[in-house]
Amino acid sequence: RAKSAGGDCVAGYDPAMLAGLVERLELEADLRVALTRDELVLHYQPTVDLRTSGIVGFEALVRWQHPVRGMVSPLDFIGIAEATGLIVPLGRWVLTEACRQAVAWGAAGERPLKMAVNVSVRQFEHGDLSAMVAEVLAETGMPAERLCLEMTESVLLTDTDENLTQLHRLKALGVTLAMDDFGTGYSSLAYLRRYPMDILKIDRSFVDRLGGDREDEALVRTIVRLGRSLGMTTVAEGIEDAVQLGVLRDLQVDLAQGFYLSRPLPAAEAGRVLDEGLTKLALAS
Ligand code: C2E
Ligand code: MG
Ligand code: MG
Ligand code: MG
């Protein structure tokens, strides 16, 4: 380590590593106050029914409006929030805000819109997740049936028995459960059968490859069949063009999200899209 190729490393430390550490510590300190200073904001990405082309719900995605750095992506702070335990208050804030918004939209329209919220495996480890969710539902007046919680396979891989208990309690509340980013981890049929998941979200990486290769199409078809055979609703994530949309329609995927349909939008814009529908879809169908 003392003799790196560049020769600018002093034994024991590397300036780039140190800069990374300082950045991380700064972000961590800032994140602690972000929650109390109203710096977090939710954007909402529509979920579209591929048969009717109608919006059936939204996924809430958190952003951080940092006073100096500008808009920070969740990819750059969720990991820090998880490592520090800040994910617990942050997760509660996200859930509360998303439910409030869903209730507000629900009252405006006739359709009972679904709201999907991402939960981290760490939220299962800190305290009683299902009790927290029940409290937020009561506080906001959100019907449990309209809430969907999205989680990755890590929830199914760690602390299995306790997490399974939590999942059953969430189901008992009436909440919908979605397996996010399916296909990226150790995805197996065994997990899907064992856990009470309602929705299978096909990871963007599979959708990305649609349009050229028949083998990629066969892979997505297999995942769709798997989901359907288990009685799950299928969702395709990350649709970026009309070709992908067409293939997924042909494969009879139930629901879709992606930049081609709509980017995640600030609440006011999402509300507008809800009233007006998505123009892209009108063209594509
Ligand atoms: P995710 O839950 O799988 O969310 C989908 C991500 O893909 C979002 O990124 C969304 O903006 C992006 N996306 C949607 N359509 C497209 C597309 O067509 N093309 C491409 N390239 N990307 C697309 P985002 O908002 O940056 O969030 C990244 C991840 O951060 C999320 O992945 C989720 O794992 C996590 N995250 C976001 N908000 C929360 C939150 O409130 N709580 C927790 N625990 N995690 C969150
Ligand atoms: Mg998600
Ligand atoms: Mg995902
Ligand atoms: Mg993800």
mmCIF file of C-alpha atoms and ligand atoms in Angstrom:
data_model
loop_
_atom_site.group_PDB
_atom_site.id
_atom_site.type_symbol
_atom_site.label_atom_id
_atom_site.label_comp_id
_atom_site.label_asym_id
_atom_site.label_seq_id
_atom_site.Cartn_x
_atom_site.Cartn_y
_atom_site.Cartn_z
ATOM 1 C CA ARG A 1 0.000 0.000 0.000
ATOM 2 C CA ALA A 2 2.884 2.349 0.768
ATOM 3 C CA LYS A 3 4.122 2.149 -2.812
ATOM 4 C CA SER A 4 1.139 2.699 -5.061
ATOM 5 C CA ALA A 5 1.526 3.216 -8.783
ATOM 6 C CA GLY A 6 1.029 6.960 -8.472
ATOM 7 C CA GLY A 7 3.507 7.178 -5.631
ATOM 8 C CA ASP A 8 1.399 9.759 -3.828
ATOM 9 C CA CYS A 9 0.246 7.505 -1.046
ATOM 10 C CA VAL A 10 1.736 7.753 2.388
ATOM 11 C CA ALA A 11 1.939 4.461 4.216
ATOM 12 C CA GLY A 12 -1.403 3.582 5.762
ATOM 13 C CA TYR A 13 -3.645 5.945 3.984
ATOM 14 C CA ASP A 14 -4.873 6.842 0.617
ATOM 15 C CA PRO A 15 -6.121 10.393 -0.034
ATOM 16 C CA ALA A 16 -9.041 9.165 -2.107
ATOM 17 C CA MET A 17 -10.151 6.838 0.657
ATOM 18 C CA LEU A 18 -9.839 9.595 3.225
ATOM 19 C CA ALA A 19 -11.876 11.959 1.076
ATOM 20 C CA GLY A 20 -14.540 9.265 0.767
ATOM 21 C CA LEU A 21 -14.611 8.781 4.519
ATOM 22 C CA VAL A 22 -14.881 12.506 5.219
ATOM 23 C CA GLU A 23 -17.697 12.820 2.685
ATOM 24 C CA ARG A 24 -19.514 9.936 4.314
ATOM 25 C CA LEU A 25 -19.128 11.370 7.822
ATOM 26 C CA GLU A 26 -20.348 14.754 6.602
ATOM 27 C CA LEU A 27 -23.378 13.225 4.932
ATOM 28 C CA GLU A 28 -24.101 11.232 8.072
ATOM 29 C CA ALA A 29 -23.991 14.339 10.274
ATOM 30 C CA ASP A 30 -26.146 16.248 7.777
ATOM 31 C CA LEU A 31 -28.667 13.422 7.522
ATOM 32 C CA ARG A 32 -29.249 13.532 11.267
ATOM 33 C CA VAL A 33 -30.523 17.104 10.972
ATOM 34 C CA ALA A 34 -32.169 16.660 7.555
ATOM 35 C CA LEU A 35 -35.119 14.921 9.160
ATOM 36 C CA THR A 36 -35.770 17.750 11.596
ATOM 37 C CA ARG A 37 -35.274 20.426 8.935
ATOM 38 C CA ASP A 38 -37.775 19.132 6.414
ATOM 39 C CA GLU A 39 -35.091 18.477 3.809
ATOM 40 C CA LEU A 40 -36.502 15.138 2.703
ATOM 41 C CA VAL A 41 -39.066 15.033 -0.059
ATOM 42 C CA LEU A 42 -40.976 12.278 -1.814
ATOM 43 C CA HIS A 43 -41.342 11.879 -5.534
ATOM 44 C CA TYR A 44 -44.012 9.602 -6.944
ATOM 45 C CA GLN A 45 -43.644 7.288 -9.925
ATOM 46 C CA PRO A 46 -46.920 6.090 -11.481
ATOM 47 C CA THR A 47 -47.714 2.393 -11.713
ATOM 48 C CA VAL A 48 -49.683 1.646 -14.845
ATOM 49 C CA ASP A 49 -52.085 -1.182 -15.648
ATOM 50 C CA LEU A 50 -50.862 -2.603 -18.974
ATOM 51 C CA ARG A 51 -54.345 -3.700 -20.025
ATOM 52 C CA THR A 52 -56.199 -0.458 -19.414
ATOM 53 C CA SER A 53 -53.239 1.985 -19.570
ATOM 54 C CA GLY A 54 -54.641 3.612 -16.452
ATOM 55 C CA ILE A 55 -52.649 4.710 -13.419
ATOM 56 C CA VAL A 56 -53.423 2.361 -10.548
ATOM 57 C CA GLY A 57 -51.002 3.770 -8.029
ATOM 58 C CA PHE A 58 -47.642 5.331 -7.259
ATOM 59 C CA GLU A 59 -44.336 4.309 -5.751
ATOM 60 C CA ALA A 60 -42.987 6.811 -3.245
ATOM 61 C CA LEU A 61 -39.247 7.456 -3.704
ATOM 62 C CA VAL A 62 -37.369 9.607 -1.222
ATOM 63 C CA ARG A 63 -34.995 12.431 -2.196
ATOM 64 C CA TRP A 64 -32.893 14.697 -0.037
ATOM 65 C CA GLN A 65 -32.804 18.403 -0.807
ATOM 66 C CA HIS A 66 -29.416 19.105 0.702
ATOM 67 C CA PRO A 67 -28.831 22.803 1.437
ATOM 68 C CA VAL A 68 -25.388 22.716 -0.254
ATOM 69 C CA ARG A 69 -25.250 19.610 -2.416
ATOM 70 C CA GLY A 70 -28.670 20.007 -4.000
ATOM 71 C CA MET A 71 -30.859 16.996 -4.711
ATOM 72 C CA VAL A 72 -29.238 13.835 -3.324
ATOM 73 C CA SER A 73 -30.296 10.417 -4.661
ATOM 74 C CA PRO A 74 -31.468 7.719 -2.243
ATOM 75 C CA LEU A 75 -28.676 5.555 -3.636
ATOM 76 C CA ASP A 76 -26.274 7.976 -1.899
ATOM 77 C CA PHE A 77 -27.916 8.119 1.529
ATOM 78 C CA ILE A 78 -30.131 5.083 2.188
ATOM 79 C CA GLY A 79 -26.992 3.016 2.870
ATOM 80 C CA ILE A 80 -25.793 5.585 5.407
ATOM 81 C CA ALA A 81 -29.249 5.732 6.969
ATOM 82 C CA GLU A 82 -29.203 1.939 7.291
ATOM 83 C CA ALA A 83 -25.716 1.804 8.785
ATOM 84 C CA THR A 84 -26.519 4.463 11.399
ATOM 85 C CA GLY A 85 -30.026 3.376 12.322
ATOM 86 C CA LEU A 86 -31.402 6.656 10.952
ATOM 87 C CA ILE A 87 -33.425 4.505 8.553
ATOM 88 C CA VAL A 88 -35.914 3.932 11.389
ATOM 89 C CA PRO A 89 -37.105 7.555 11.811
ATOM 90 C CA LEU A 90 -36.544 8.176 8.085
ATOM 91 C CA GLY A 91 -38.647 5.123 7.175
ATOM 92 C CA ARG A 92 -41.443 6.266 9.452
ATOM 93 C CA TRP A 93 -41.376 9.736 7.943
ATOM 94 C CA VAL A 94 -41.548 8.311 4.399
ATOM 95 C CA LEU A 95 -44.454 6.026 5.280
ATOM 96 C CA THR A 96 -46.395 8.816 6.998
ATOM 97 C CA GLU A 97 -45.854 11.285 4.164
ATOM 98 C CA ALA A 98 -46.754 8.730 1.463
ATOM 99 C CA CYS A 99 -49.928 7.677 3.294
ATOM 100 C CA ARG A 100 -50.987 11.287 3.814
ATOM 101 C CA GLN A 101 -50.537 11.962 0.114
ATOM 102 C CA ALA A 102 -52.431 8.808 -0.875
ATOM 103 C CA VAL A 103 -55.324 9.765 1.391
ATOM 104 C CA ALA A 104 -55.377 13.254 -0.135
ATOM 105 C CA TRP A 105 -55.411 11.871 -3.694
ATOM 106 C CA GLY A 106 -57.856 9.140 -2.765
ATOM 107 C CA ALA A 107 -60.342 11.710 -1.554
ATOM 108 C CA ALA A 108 -59.983 13.731 -4.750
ATOM 109 C CA GLY A 109 -60.597 10.951 -7.258
ATOM 110 C CA GLU A 110 -62.905 7.975 -7.398
ATOM 111 C CA ARG A 111 -60.326 5.247 -7.817
ATOM 112 C CA PRO A 112 -58.757 3.917 -4.655
ATOM 113 C CA LEU A 113 -55.125 4.504 -5.579
ATOM 114 C CA LYS A 114 -52.431 2.234 -4.249
ATOM 115 C CA MET A 115 -49.309 3.655 -2.658
ATOM 116 C CA ALA A 116 -46.100 1.625 -2.606
ATOM 117 C CA VAL A 117 -43.400 2.405 -0.042
ATOM 118 C CA ASN A 118 -39.935 0.858 0.093
ATOM 119 C CA VAL A 119 -38.875 -0.648 3.389
ATOM 120 C CA SER A 120 -35.342 -1.626 4.323
ATOM 121 C CA VAL A 121 -34.362 -4.897 5.950
ATOM 122 C CA ARG A 122 -33.002 -2.759 8.814
ATOM 123 C CA GLN A 123 -36.521 -1.620 9.635
ATOM 124 C CA PHE A 124 -37.354 -5.243 10.381
ATOM 125 C CA GLU A 125 -34.473 -5.422 12.815
ATOM 126 C CA HIS A 126 -35.234 -2.254 14.758
ATOM 127 C CA GLY A 127 -38.388 -2.641 16.764
ATOM 128 C CA ASP A 128 -41.780 -3.844 15.686
ATOM 129 C CA LEU A 129 -42.307 -2.895 12.046
ATOM 130 C CA SER A 130 -45.917 -4.085 11.867
ATOM 131 C CA ALA A 131 -46.807 -2.071 14.977
ATOM 132 C CA MET A 132 -45.216 1.033 13.445
ATOM 133 C CA VAL A 133 -47.161 0.503 10.203
ATOM 134 C CA ALA A 134 -50.418 0.032 12.135
ATOM 135 C CA GLU A 135 -49.793 3.308 13.986
ATOM 136 C CA VAL A 136 -49.122 5.247 10.806
ATOM 137 C CA LEU A 137 -52.230 3.825 9.125
ATOM 138 C CA ALA A 138 -54.306 4.927 12.098
ATOM 139 C CA GLU A 139 -52.677 8.376 12.262
ATOM 140 C CA THR A 140 -53.188 9.106 8.588
ATOM 141 C CA GLY A 141 -56.514 7.357 8.024
ATOM 142 C CA MET A 142 -54.953 5.301 5.222
ATOM 143 C CA PRO A 143 -56.845 2.053 4.518
ATOM 144 C CA ALA A 144 -54.378 -0.841 4.828
ATOM 145 C CA GLU A 145 -55.616 -2.286 1.526
ATOM 146 C CA ARG A 146 -54.242 0.712 -0.327
ATOM 147 C CA LEU A 147 -50.724 0.374 1.060
ATOM 148 C CA CYS A 148 -48.065 -1.791 -0.531
ATOM 149 C CA LEU A 149 -44.708 -2.361 1.131
ATOM 150 C CA GLU A 150 -41.795 -3.156 -1.186
ATOM 151 C CA MET A 151 -38.794 -5.058 0.050
ATOM 152 C CA THR A 152 -35.830 -6.865 -1.443
ATOM 153 C CA GLU A 153 -34.834 -10.446 -0.912
ATOM 154 C CA SER A 154 -32.481 -9.458 1.895
ATOM 155 C CA VAL A 155 -35.569 -9.445 4.133
ATOM 156 C CA LEU A 156 -36.107 -13.100 3.336
ATOM 157 C CA LEU A 157 -32.455 -14.046 3.731
ATOM 158 C CA THR A 158 -31.694 -12.591 7.159
ATOM 159 C CA ASP A 159 -33.273 -13.306 10.526
ATOM 160 C CA THR A 160 -35.777 -15.441 8.727
ATOM 161 C CA ASP A 161 -38.165 -16.487 11.486
ATOM 162 C CA GLU A 162 -38.588 -13.058 13.022
ATOM 163 C CA ASN A 163 -39.019 -11.452 9.605
ATOM 164 C CA LEU A 164 -41.534 -14.088 8.585
ATOM 165 C CA THR A 165 -43.551 -13.308 11.718
ATOM 166 C CA GLN A 166 -43.470 -9.609 10.832
ATOM 167 C CA LEU A 167 -44.582 -10.319 7.255
ATOM 168 C CA HIS A 168 -47.552 -12.333 8.509
ATOM 169 C CA ARG A 169 -48.504 -9.517 10.892
ATOM 170 C CA LEU A 170 -48.339 -7.020 8.046
ATOM 171 C CA LYS A 171 -50.532 -9.312 5.945
ATOM 172 C CA ALA A 172 -52.960 -9.577 8.838
ATOM 173 C CA LEU A 173 -53.246 -5.779 8.835
ATOM 174 C CA GLY A 174 -54.362 -6.008 5.206
ATOM 175 C CA VAL A 175 -51.201 -4.534 3.682
ATOM 176 C CA THR A 176 -49.961 -5.751 0.264
ATOM 177 C CA LEU A 177 -46.377 -7.054 0.105
ATOM 178 C CA ALA A 178 -44.127 -6.741 -2.939
ATOM 179 C CA MET A 179 -40.839 -8.391 -3.719
ATOM 180 C CA ASP A 180 -38.677 -5.649 -5.248
ATOM 181 C CA ASP A 181 -35.828 -6.086 -7.757
ATOM 182 C CA PHE A 182 -36.719 -9.733 -8.325
ATOM 183 C CA GLY A 183 -34.041 -11.698 -10.116
ATOM 184 C CA THR A 184 -31.034 -9.768 -8.827
ATOM 185 C CA GLY A 185 -30.284 -11.674 -5.642
ATOM 186 C CA TYR A 186 -30.541 -15.299 -4.708
ATOM 187 C CA SER A 187 -34.079 -15.346 -6.035
ATOM 188 C CA SER A 188 -35.576 -18.737 -5.614
ATOM 189 C CA LEU A 189 -38.938 -20.357 -5.908
ATOM 190 C CA ALA A 190 -38.563 -21.641 -2.359
ATOM 191 C CA TYR A 191 -38.503 -18.117 -0.899
ATOM 192 C CA LEU A 192 -41.463 -16.988 -2.912
ATOM 193 C CA ARG A 193 -43.521 -19.954 -1.783
ATOM 194 C CA ARG A 194 -42.577 -19.611 1.830
ATOM 195 C CA TYR A 195 -43.248 -15.892 2.169
ATOM 196 C CA PRO A 196 -46.649 -14.231 1.854
ATOM 197 C CA MET A 197 -45.716 -11.931 -1.029
ATOM 198 C CA ASP A 198 -48.481 -10.600 -3.304
ATOM 199 C CA ILE A 199 -46.504 -8.776 -5.974
ATOM 200 C CA LEU A 200 -43.417 -9.678 -7.972
ATOM 201 C CA LYS A 201 -41.443 -6.721 -9.333
ATOM 202 C CA ILE A 202 -39.209 -7.822 -12.179
ATOM 203 C CA ASP A 203 -35.917 -6.002 -11.904
ATOM 204 C CA ARG A 204 -35.042 -3.290 -14.387
ATOM 205 C CA SER A 205 -31.957 -5.194 -15.554
ATOM 206 C CA PHE A 206 -34.196 -7.778 -17.268
ATOM 207 C CA VAL A 207 -36.435 -5.158 -18.855
ATOM 208 C CA ASP A 208 -33.313 -3.351 -20.073
ATOM 209 C CA ARG A 209 -32.351 -6.259 -22.286
ATOM 210 C CA LEU A 210 -35.729 -6.705 -23.946
ATOM 211 C CA GLY A 211 -36.176 -5.881 -27.598
ATOM 212 C CA GLY A 212 -33.302 -7.692 -29.238
ATOM 213 C CA ASP A 213 -32.570 -11.061 -27.798
ATOM 214 C CA ARG A 214 -35.087 -13.918 -27.728
ATOM 215 C CA GLU A 215 -33.341 -15.487 -24.751
ATOM 216 C CA ASP A 216 -33.873 -12.372 -22.654
ATOM 217 C CA GLU A 217 -37.518 -12.449 -23.577
ATOM 218 C CA ALA A 218 -37.738 -16.093 -22.546
ATOM 219 C CA LEU A 219 -36.207 -15.220 -19.186
ATOM 220 C CA VAL A 220 -38.806 -12.548 -18.487
ATOM 221 C CA ARG A 221 -41.558 -14.894 -19.660
ATOM 222 C CA THR A 222 -40.343 -17.495 -17.160
ATOM 223 C CA ILE A 223 -40.396 -14.987 -14.299
ATOM 224 C CA VAL A 224 -43.904 -13.838 -15.283
ATOM 225 C CA ARG A 225 -45.132 -17.447 -15.364
ATOM 226 C CA LEU A 226 -43.504 -18.141 -12.030
ATOM 227 C CA GLY A 227 -45.235 -15.165 -10.465
ATOM 228 C CA ARG A 228 -48.563 -16.049 -11.978
ATOM 229 C CA SER A 229 -48.335 -19.698 -10.928
ATOM 230 C CA LEU A 230 -47.902 -18.474 -7.359
ATOM 231 C CA GLY A 231 -50.917 -16.195 -7.703
ATOM 232 C CA MET A 232 -48.799 -13.042 -7.650
ATOM 233 C CA THR A 233 -49.349 -9.816 -9.553
ATOM 234 C CA THR A 234 -46.383 -9.060 -11.837
ATOM 235 C CA VAL A 235 -44.833 -5.617 -12.270
ATOM 236 C CA ALA A 236 -42.110 -4.678 -14.753
ATOM 237 C CA GLU A 237 -39.712 -1.963 -13.552
ATOM 238 C CA GLY A 238 -37.672 0.451 -15.630
ATOM 239 C CA ILE A 239 -39.459 0.530 -18.987
ATOM 240 C CA GLU A 240 -37.547 3.011 -21.128
ATOM 241 C CA ASP A 241 -38.975 2.587 -24.622
ATOM 242 C CA ALA A 242 -41.971 1.519 -26.696
ATOM 243 C CA VAL A 243 -40.367 -1.760 -27.749
ATOM 244 C CA GLN A 244 -39.953 -2.915 -24.150
ATOM 245 C CA LEU A 245 -43.513 -1.818 -23.396
ATOM 246 C CA GLY A 246 -44.813 -3.851 -26.347
ATOM 247 C CA VAL A 247 -42.926 -6.992 -25.374
ATOM 248 C CA LEU A 248 -44.124 -6.764 -21.761
ATOM 249 C CA ARG A 249 -47.720 -6.283 -22.924
ATOM 250 C CA ASP A 250 -47.388 -9.370 -25.121
ATOM 251 C CA LEU A 251 -46.008 -11.317 -22.168
ATOM 252 C CA GLN A 252 -49.116 -10.200 -20.233
ATOM 253 C CA VAL A 253 -47.265 -8.548 -17.412
ATOM 254 C CA ASP A 254 -49.899 -6.919 -15.195
ATOM 255 C CA LEU A 255 -48.368 -3.583 -14.211
ATOM 256 C CA ALA A 256 -45.496 -1.375 -15.331
ATOM 257 C CA GLN A 257 -43.281 1.495 -14.262
ATOM 258 C CA GLY A 258 -40.507 3.272 -16.085
ATOM 259 C CA PHE A 259 -39.179 6.549 -17.424
ATOM 260 C CA TYR A 260 -40.958 5.872 -20.737
ATOM 261 C CA LEU A 261 -44.283 6.009 -18.909
ATOM 262 C CA SER A 262 -43.289 8.616 -16.354
ATOM 263 C CA ARG A 263 -40.320 9.606 -14.240
ATOM 264 C CA PRO A 264 -40.858 9.904 -10.501
ATOM 265 C CA LEU A 265 -42.607 13.267 -10.062
ATOM 266 C CA PRO A 266 -43.012 15.835 -7.287
ATOM 267 C CA ALA A 267 -46.431 15.540 -5.621
ATOM 268 C CA ALA A 268 -48.051 18.444 -7.475
ATOM 269 C CA GLU A 269 -47.026 17.097 -10.892
ATOM 270 C CA ALA A 270 -48.037 13.567 -9.972
ATOM 271 C CA GLY A 271 -51.458 14.903 -9.011
ATOM 272 C CA ARG A 272 -51.748 16.566 -12.414
ATOM 273 C CA VAL A 273 -50.782 13.379 -14.237
ATOM 274 C CA LEU A 274 -53.403 11.586 -12.198
ATOM 275 C CA ASP A 275 -56.069 13.951 -13.485
ATOM 276 C CA GLU A 276 -54.892 14.013 -17.089
ATOM 277 C CA GLY A 277 -53.495 10.510 -17.647
ATOM 278 C CA LEU A 278 -50.212 9.728 -19.340
ATOM 279 C CA THR A 279 -49.925 10.998 -22.903
ATOM 280 C CA LYS A 280 -47.175 8.515 -23.818
ATOM 281 C CA LEU A 281 -49.527 5.687 -23.008
ATOM 282 C CA ALA A 282 -52.260 7.016 -25.196
ATOM 283 C CA LEU A 283 -49.765 6.950 -28.070
ATOM 284 C CA ALA A 284 -48.452 3.501 -27.257
ATOM 285 C CA SER A 285 -51.729 1.659 -26.849
HETATM 286 P P1 C2E B 1 -36.388 0.766 -6.247
HETATM 287 O O1 C2E B 1 -37.330 0.651 -5.115
HETATM 288 O O2 C2E B 1 -36.160 -0.452 -7.061
HETATM 289 O O3 C2E B 1 -36.931 1.975 -7.123
HETATM 290 C C1 C2E B 1 -36.802 2.066 -8.519
HETATM 291 C C2 C2E B 1 -35.670 2.985 -8.916
HETATM 292 O O4 C2E B 1 -35.518 2.944 -10.330
HETATM 293 C C3 C2E B 1 -35.900 4.450 -8.566
HETATM 294 O O5 C2E B 1 -34.624 5.037 -8.334
HETATM 295 C C4 C2E B 1 -36.488 4.990 -9.864
HETATM 296 O O6 C2E B 1 -36.325 6.382 -10.024
HETATM 297 C C5 C2E B 1 -35.675 4.231 -10.867
HETATM 298 N N1 C2E B 1 -36.351 4.087 -12.147
HETATM 299 C C6 C2E B 1 -37.674 4.031 -12.419
HETATM 300 N N2 C2E B 1 -37.909 3.877 -13.728
HETATM 301 C C7 C2E B 1 -36.696 3.831 -14.339
HETATM 302 C C8 C2E B 1 -36.272 3.702 -15.706
HETATM 303 O O7 C2E B 1 -37.060 3.588 -16.652
HETATM 304 N N3 C2E B 1 -34.932 3.685 -15.928
HETATM 305 C C9 C2E B 1 -34.022 3.819 -14.918
HETATM 306 N N4 C2E B 1 -32.735 3.834 -15.244
HETATM 307 N N5 C2E B 1 -34.395 3.952 -13.623
HETATM 308 C C10 C2E B 1 -35.712 3.948 -13.334
HETATM 309 P P2 C2E B 1 -34.352 5.961 -7.059
HETATM 310 O O8 C2E B 1 -35.520 6.833 -6.784
HETATM 311 O O9 C2E B 1 -33.014 6.584 -7.259
HETATM 312 O O10 C2E B 1 -34.274 4.913 -5.884
HETATM 313 C C11 C2E B 1 -33.260 3.954 -5.853
HETATM 314 C C12 C2E B 1 -33.500 2.954 -4.762
HETATM 315 O O11 C2E B 1 -33.400 3.595 -3.477
HETATM 316 C C13 C2E B 1 -34.883 2.313 -4.776
HETATM 317 O O12 C2E B 1 -34.934 1.268 -5.732
HETATM 318 C C14 C2E B 1 -34.993 1.834 -3.344
HETATM 319 O O13 C2E B 1 -34.306 0.620 -3.198
HETATM 320 C C15 C2E B 1 -34.250 2.916 -2.590
HETATM 321 N N6 C2E B 1 -35.222 3.857 -2.012
HETATM 322 C C16 C2E B 1 -35.835 4.925 -2.574
HETATM 323 N N7 C2E B 1 -36.682 5.512 -1.706
HETATM 324 C C17 C2E B 1 -36.615 4.765 -0.558
HETATM 325 C C18 C2E B 1 -37.260 4.848 0.722
HETATM 326 O O14 C2E B 1 -38.116 5.697 0.983
HETATM 327 N N8 C2E B 1 -36.906 3.913 1.656
HETATM 328 C C19 C2E B 1 -35.997 2.935 1.395
HETATM 329 N N9 C2E B 1 -35.688 2.050 2.367
HETATM 330 N N10 C2E B 1 -35.378 2.817 0.201
HETATM 331 C C20 C2E B 1 -35.687 3.720 -0.761
HETATM 332 MG MG MG B 2 -39.173 -0.162 -4.978
HETATM 333 MG MG MG B 3 -36.930 -2.030 -7.786
HETATM 334 MG MG MG B 4 -33.690 -1.214 -6.059
#
